[in-house]
mmCIF file of C-alpha atoms in Angstrom:
data_model
loop_
_atom_site.group_PDB
_atom_site.id
_atom_site.type_symbol
_atom_site.label_atom_id
_atom_site.label_comp_id
_atom_site.label_asym_id
_atom_site.label_seq_id
_atom_site.Cartn_x
_atom_site.Cartn_y
_atom_site.Cartn_z
ATOM 1 C CA PHE A 1 0.126 0.067 0.212
ATOM 2 C CA GLY A 2 2.800 2.282 0.798
ATOM 3 C CA LEU A 3 4.382 1.639 -2.591
ATOM 4 C CA TYR A 4 1.529 2.202 -4.112
ATOM 5 C CA VAL A 5 0.428 5.769 -2.522
ATOM 6 C CA VAL A 6 4.420 6.954 -3.152
ATOM 7 C CA ALA A 7 4.301 5.805 -6.773
ATOM 8 C CA SER A 8 1.152 7.166 -7.339
ATOM 9 C CA GLY A 9 2.316 10.570 -6.278
ATOM 10 C CA GLN A 10 -0.620 10.908 -3.999
ATOM 11 C CA LEU A 11 1.631 11.265 -0.639
ATOM 12 C CA ASP A 12 1.379 14.194 1.274
ATOM 13 C CA TRP A 13 3.308 14.787 4.437
ATOM 14 C CA SER A 14 1.479 18.213 5.097
ATOM 15 C CA ILE A 15 -1.612 16.359 6.142
ATOM 16 C CA PHE A 16 0.697 14.478 8.739
ATOM 17 C CA ARG A 17 2.190 17.728 10.100
ATOM 18 C CA ARG A 18 -1.297 19.372 10.297
ATOM 19 C CA HIS A 19 -2.794 16.582 12.222
ATOM 20 C CA LEU A 20 0.334 15.289 14.050
ATOM 21 C CA TRP A 21 -1.550 14.849 17.614
ATOM 22 C CA PHE A 22 -4.371 12.998 15.705
ATOM 23 C CA PHE A 23 -2.098 10.337 14.153
ATOM 24 C CA LEU A 24 0.113 10.095 17.219
ATOM 25 C CA ALA A 25 -2.969 9.572 19.571
ATOM 26 C CA ILE A 26 -4.505 6.544 17.250
ATOM 27 C CA GLY A 27 -1.178 5.209 16.628
ATOM 28 C CA ALA A 28 -0.661 4.809 20.458
ATOM 29 C CA LEU A 29 -3.791 3.491 20.741
ATOM 30 C CA ILE A 30 -4.044 0.926 17.939
ATOM 31 C CA GLY A 31 -0.450 -0.210 18.477
ATOM 32 C CA ILE A 32 -0.370 -0.785 22.457
ATOM 33 C CA SER A 33 -4.000 -2.410 21.541
ATOM 34 C CA THR A 34 -2.508 -4.687 19.343
ATOM 35 C CA ASN A 35 0.113 -5.491 21.394
ATOM 36 C CA ILE A 36 -1.859 -6.184 24.563
ATOM 37 C CA THR A 37 -4.393 -8.646 22.274
ATOM 38 C CA TYR A 38 -1.611 -10.490 20.970
ATOM 39 C CA THR A 39 -0.425 -11.064 24.580
ATOM 40 C CA ALA A 40 -3.610 -12.130 26.057
ATOM 41 C CA ILE A 41 -4.133 -14.840 23.604
ATOM 42 C CA ALA A 42 -1.436 -16.578 25.417
ATOM 43 C CA TYR A 43 -3.798 -16.706 28.569
ATOM 44 C CA ILE A 44 -6.911 -16.996 26.867
ATOM 45 C CA ASP A 45 -8.576 -18.771 23.969
ATOM 46 C CA PRO A 46 -9.286 -17.003 20.909
ATOM 47 C CA GLY A 47 -12.648 -17.590 20.879
ATOM 48 C CA THR A 48 -13.404 -16.472 24.219
ATOM 49 C CA ALA A 49 -11.115 -13.531 23.413
ATOM 50 C CA ALA A 50 -13.346 -12.722 20.326
ATOM 51 C CA MET A 51 -16.731 -12.881 22.181
ATOM 52 C CA LEU A 52 -15.452 -10.660 25.244
ATOM 53 C CA ALA A 53 -14.236 -8.160 22.408
ATOM 54 C CA LYS A 54 -17.684 -7.337 21.275
ATOM 55 C CA ILE A 55 -18.081 -5.169 24.598
ATOM 56 C CA SER A 56 -16.752 -2.817 22.240
ATOM 57 C CA THR A 57 -20.215 -2.055 20.795
ATOM 58 C CA VAL A 58 -21.067 -0.792 24.121
ATOM 59 C CA PHE A 59 -17.778 1.195 24.239
ATOM 60 C CA GLY A 60 -18.630 2.703 21.062
ATOM 61 C CA LEU A 61 -22.228 3.512 21.874
ATOM 62 C CA THR A 62 -20.799 5.414 25.116
ATOM 63 C CA PHE A 63 -18.578 7.504 23.231
ATOM 64 C CA GLY A 64 -21.449 7.972 20.548
ATOM 65 C CA VAL A 65 -23.903 9.333 23.700
ATOM 66 C CA LEU A 66 -20.976 11.425 25.374
ATOM 67 C CA TRP A 67 -19.191 12.787 22.762
ATOM 68 C CA LEU A 68 -20.821 12.483 19.517
ATOM 69 C CA ARG A 69 -24.232 13.400 21.053
ATOM 70 C CA GLU A 70 -26.223 10.254 19.545
ATOM 71 C CA ARG A 71 -29.557 9.439 21.741
ATOM 72 C CA MET A 72 -29.966 5.950 22.970
ATOM 73 C CA THR A 73 -33.552 4.277 23.895
ATOM 74 C CA GLY A 74 -34.469 2.443 27.317
ATOM 75 C CA ARG A 75 -34.116 -0.992 25.371
ATOM 76 C CA GLN A 76 -30.656 0.074 24.096
ATOM 77 C CA TRP A 77 -29.361 1.076 27.545
ATOM 78 C CA LEU A 78 -30.637 -2.364 28.993
ATOM 79 C CA GLY A 79 -28.982 -4.092 26.126
ATOM 80 C CA ALA A 80 -25.613 -2.408 27.163
ATOM 81 C CA ALA A 81 -26.111 -3.519 30.730
ATOM 82 C CA VAL A 82 -27.023 -7.160 29.372
ATOM 83 C CA ALA A 83 -23.693 -7.215 27.263
ATOM 84 C CA ILE A 84 -21.585 -5.518 30.106
ATOM 85 C CA SER A 85 -22.888 -8.299 32.806
ATOM 86 C CA GLY A 86 -22.257 -11.139 29.999
ATOM 87 C CA SER A 87 -18.417 -9.846 29.737
ATOM 88 C CA PHE A 88 -17.864 -10.081 33.548
ATOM 89 C CA VAL A 89 -19.013 -13.554 33.414
ATOM 90 C CA ILE A 90 -16.677 -14.447 30.958
ATOM 91 C CA ALA A 91 -13.852 -12.327 32.749
ATOM 92 C CA PHE A 92 -14.514 -13.105 36.571
ATOM 93 C CA GLN A 93 -14.828 -17.177 36.470
ATOM 94 C CA PRO A 94 -13.078 -19.498 39.154
ATOM 95 C CA GLY A 95 -10.023 -21.128 38.167
ATOM 96 C CA SER A 96 -6.756 -19.919 36.504
ATOM 97 C CA ASP A 97 -5.445 -16.451 37.491
ATOM 98 C CA LEU A 98 -3.975 -16.196 33.830
ATOM 99 C CA LEU A 99 -7.517 -16.758 32.599
ATOM 100 C CA ARG A 100 -8.806 -13.815 34.586
ATOM 101 C CA LEU A 101 -5.591 -12.071 33.738
ATOM 102 C CA GLY A 102 -6.494 -12.547 29.711
ATOM 103 C CA SER A 103 -9.774 -11.482 30.023
ATOM 104 C CA LEU A 104 -9.020 -8.134 31.724
ATOM 105 C CA MET A 105 -6.422 -7.866 29.082
ATOM 106 C CA ILE A 106 -8.995 -7.906 26.297
ATOM 107 C CA LEU A 107 -11.343 -5.666 27.815
ATOM 108 C CA VAL A 108 -8.443 -2.994 28.238
ATOM 109 C CA ALA A 109 -7.204 -3.382 24.499
ATOM 110 C CA THR A 110 -10.889 -3.501 23.504
ATOM 111 C CA LEU A 111 -11.402 -0.220 24.990
ATOM 112 C CA MET A 112 -8.267 1.384 23.839
ATOM 113 C CA TYR A 113 -9.593 0.354 20.097
ATOM 114 C CA ALA A 114 -13.022 1.643 20.452
ATOM 115 C CA SER A 115 -11.426 5.034 21.677
ATOM 116 C CA HIS A 116 -9.369 5.287 18.533
ATOM 117 C CA THR A 117 -12.571 4.449 16.515
ATOM 118 C CA ALA A 118 -14.621 7.283 17.976
ATOM 119 C CA ILE A 119 -11.419 9.631 17.301
ATOM 120 C CA VAL A 120 -11.498 8.561 13.950
ATOM 121 C CA LYS A 121 -15.270 9.495 13.445
ATOM 122 C CA ARG A 122 -14.785 12.470 15.205
ATOM 123 C CA PHE A 123 -11.697 14.155 13.219
ATOM 124 C CA GLY A 124 -10.805 11.394 10.477
ATOM 125 C CA GLY A 125 -13.061 12.459 7.698
ATOM 126 C CA VAL A 126 -11.964 15.664 7.050
ATOM 127 C CA MET A 127 -8.514 14.214 5.252
ATOM 128 C CA ASP A 128 -8.714 12.207 1.940
ATOM 129 C CA PHE A 129 -8.794 8.281 2.745
ATOM 130 C CA VAL A 130 -5.443 7.224 0.855
ATOM 131 C CA ASN A 131 -3.473 9.778 2.967
ATOM 132 C CA PHE A 132 -5.143 9.110 6.275
ATOM 133 C CA PHE A 133 -4.728 5.314 5.704
ATOM 134 C CA PHE A 134 -1.211 5.580 5.176
ATOM 135 C CA PHE A 135 -0.357 8.020 7.725
ATOM 136 C CA ARG A 136 -2.570 5.521 10.112
ATOM 137 C CA LEU A 137 -0.332 2.968 9.247
ATOM 138 C CA PHE A 138 2.754 4.781 9.272
ATOM 139 C CA ALA A 139 2.218 5.840 12.841
ATOM 140 C CA THR A 140 0.921 2.736 14.069
ATOM 141 C CA THR A 141 3.993 0.663 12.708
ATOM 142 C CA ALA A 142 6.022 3.276 14.736
ATOM 143 C CA VAL A 143 4.593 2.610 17.806
ATOM 144 C CA LEU A 144 4.725 -1.275 17.517
ATOM 145 C CA LEU A 145 8.445 -0.980 16.462
ATOM 146 C CA VAL A 146 9.223 0.949 19.520
ATOM 147 C CA VAL A 147 7.221 -1.415 21.658
ATOM 148 C CA ALA A 148 8.624 -4.527 20.413
ATOM 149 C CA ALA A 149 12.241 -3.232 20.575
ATOM 150 C CA GLY A 150 11.616 -2.324 24.195
ATOM 151 C CA ARG A 151 10.384 -5.301 25.167
ATOM 152 C CA GLY A 152 13.274 -6.947 23.419
ATOM 153 C CA VAL A 153 11.255 -8.997 21.141
ATOM 154 C CA LEU A 154 11.853 -7.786 17.677
ATOM 155 C CA TYR A 155 13.331 -10.280 15.220
ATOM 156 C CA TRP A 156 13.445 -10.810 11.838
ATOM 157 C CA PRO A 157 11.256 -13.472 10.383
ATOM 158 C CA ALA A 158 12.521 -16.816 9.479
ATOM 159 C CA ALA A 159 12.142 -17.709 5.687
ATOM 160 C CA ASN A 160 9.180 -20.215 6.303
ATOM 161 C CA ALA A 161 7.259 -17.374 8.446
ATOM 162 C CA TRP A 162 7.218 -14.689 5.511
ATOM 163 C CA VAL A 163 4.406 -16.387 3.874
ATOM 164 C CA ILE A 164 2.155 -16.071 7.099
ATOM 165 C CA VAL A 165 3.497 -12.513 7.802
ATOM 166 C CA ILE A 166 2.718 -11.295 4.062
ATOM 167 C CA LEU A 167 -0.912 -13.114 4.425
ATOM 168 C CA THR A 168 -1.655 -11.598 7.580
ATOM 169 C CA ALA A 169 -0.496 -8.195 6.674
ATOM 170 C CA VAL A 170 -2.644 -8.087 3.151
ATOM 171 C CA VAL A 171 -5.643 -9.717 5.002
ATOM 172 C CA ASP A 172 -5.770 -8.238 8.466
ATOM 173 C CA ILE A 173 -3.957 -5.147 7.882
ATOM 174 C CA ILE A 174 -4.772 -3.961 4.702
ATOM 175 C CA VAL A 175 -8.207 -5.170 3.368
ATOM 176 C CA SER A 176 -9.935 -5.700 6.671
ATOM 177 C CA ARG A 177 -9.079 -2.400 7.852
ATOM 178 C CA VAL A 178 -9.533 -0.430 4.319
ATOM 179 C CA LEU A 179 -13.123 -1.866 4.697
ATOM 180 C CA PHE A 180 -13.280 -0.775 8.461
ATOM 181 C CA TYR A 181 -12.672 2.799 7.944
ATOM 182 C CA VAL A 182 -14.853 3.120 4.220
ATOM 183 C CA ALA A 183 -17.771 1.683 6.525
ATOM 184 C CA LEU A 184 -17.133 3.920 9.564
ATOM 185 C CA ARG A 185 -17.372 7.105 7.279
ATOM 186 C CA ARG A 186 -20.031 6.014 5.706
ATOM 187 C CA LEU A 187 -21.934 4.873 8.779
ATOM 188 C CA ASN A 188 -22.854 6.231 12.242
ATOM 189 C CA LEU A 189 -20.635 4.725 15.083
ATOM 190 C CA SER A 190 -23.992 2.731 16.169
ATOM 191 C CA VAL A 191 -24.674 1.003 12.772
ATOM 192 C CA HIS A 192 -20.933 0.504 12.310
ATOM 193 C CA THR A 193 -20.871 -2.097 15.203
ATOM 194 C CA ILE A 194 -23.454 -4.302 13.505
ATOM 195 C CA VAL A 195 -21.341 -5.747 10.958
ATOM 196 C CA LEU A 196 -18.711 -6.377 13.750
ATOM 197 C CA THR A 197 -21.054 -8.585 15.921
ATOM 198 C CA LEU A 198 -20.347 -11.470 13.098
ATOM 199 C CA GLY A 199 -16.823 -11.804 14.299
ATOM 200 C CA PRO A 200 -17.350 -14.137 17.448
ATOM 201 C CA VAL A 201 -18.937 -16.675 15.425
ATOM 202 C CA LEU A 202 -16.372 -16.638 12.634
ATOM 203 C CA THR A 203 -13.603 -16.704 15.279
ATOM 204 C CA ILE A 204 -15.184 -19.575 17.315
ATOM 205 C CA LEU A 205 -15.242 -21.720 13.946
ATOM 206 C CA TRP A 206 -11.321 -20.949 13.216
ATOM 207 C CA SER A 207 -10.194 -21.516 16.729
ATOM 208 C CA TYR A 208 -11.970 -24.897 16.626
ATOM 209 C CA LEU A 209 -10.371 -25.855 13.405
ATOM 210 C CA LEU A 210 -6.848 -24.600 13.787
ATOM 211 C CA PHE A 211 -6.474 -25.143 17.632
ATOM 212 C CA ASP A 212 -9.175 -27.333 18.675
ATOM 213 C CA THR A 213 -10.492 -25.151 21.437
ATOM 214 C CA LEU A 214 -13.929 -23.822 22.199
ATOM 215 C CA PRO A 215 -15.085 -21.646 25.239
ATOM 216 C CA SER A 216 -16.499 -23.840 28.198
ATOM 217 C CA GLY A 217 -20.133 -23.579 29.266
ATOM 218 C CA ARG A 218 -19.797 -20.515 31.548
ATOM 219 C CA GLN A 219 -18.070 -19.004 28.759
ATOM 220 C CA TRP A 220 -20.714 -19.700 25.943
ATOM 221 C CA LEU A 221 -23.260 -18.212 28.647
ATOM 222 C CA GLY A 222 -21.303 -15.212 28.944
ATOM 223 C CA GLY A 223 -20.591 -14.541 25.360
ATOM 224 C CA LEU A 224 -24.500 -15.422 24.327
ATOM 225 C CA ALA A 225 -25.133 -12.660 27.070
ATOM 226 C CA VAL A 226 -23.021 -10.102 25.371
ATOM 227 C CA LEU A 227 -24.391 -10.947 21.490
ATOM 228 C CA CYS A 228 -27.784 -10.516 22.818
ATOM 229 C CA GLY A 229 -27.209 -7.363 24.562
ATOM 230 C CA VAL A 230 -25.445 -6.116 21.461
ATOM 231 C CA MET A 231 -28.402 -7.230 19.578
ATOM 232 C CA MET A 232 -30.509 -5.122 21.942
ATOM 233 C CA VAL A 233 -28.437 -1.941 21.626
ATOM 234 C CA THR A 234 -28.304 -2.230 17.691
ATOM 235 C CA TRP A 235 -31.619 -3.580 16.676
ATOM 236 C CA PRO A 236 -33.371 -0.829 14.865
ATOM 237 C CA ARG A 237 -36.946 0.242 15.905
ATOM 238 C CA ARG A 238 -39.776 -0.251 13.638
ATOM 239 C CA GLY A 239 -40.017 2.434 11.298
ATOM 240 C CA THR A 240 -37.327 4.176 12.770
ATOM 241 C CA ARG A 241 -33.495 4.501 12.722
ATOM 242 C CA ASN A 242 -31.659 3.082 15.397
ATOM 243 C CA VAL A 243 -29.625 5.936 16.715
ATOM 244 C CA GLU A 244 -30.704 9.513 16.077
ATOM 245 C CA ARG A 245 -28.975 12.411 16.114
ATOM 246 C CA ARG A 246 -30.079 15.655 17.540
#
């Protein structure tokens, strides 16, 4: 993507200078959130992590109400309470401290990523998309590089790992994020969360196929509560929009 932007002559460093604090903020939020998420996977299975991360819908709606001045109905507030309760069922369960630590790490990472999404929704629309996305990648990469170097875990990938690295970069960092931000520009923050609720189903499937792991009964119960709460929050009222702007 970077080579395309440079070769096409679309790169404009003045945008980065004018919006320096914006890119530093989202770079830090995304970079640190990503680092926490991948660290947490060592302590919690991917399916449970994906279901717990759905609490981002509640975080996003909170930012929408308090910052973007969106209004919520009584049913949506009830759904938020159900989703939050479900997240606590997943996070606070008897057994290994590592499991609780992993759940807490996912919650922190999710809050950070939801914060970045709200910031982008509020301030990112004034920039042309190509430069926005390039400098978003630039800032995030710089933060991840500093974090990895500081932790002493910066290594050159082995030859047989490059296929996975390139595939992950193309699918997760380029394609999915482009679609994410294009949708964010066209939809309000609440509607944007609807598509994201499909993530846990696919992640649980891949978790079983790749790692032969599934959430426990208690984790299923908490995850279902999260998803039910999200549906209550995002399901539109008949004949009206889900969230109305003042």
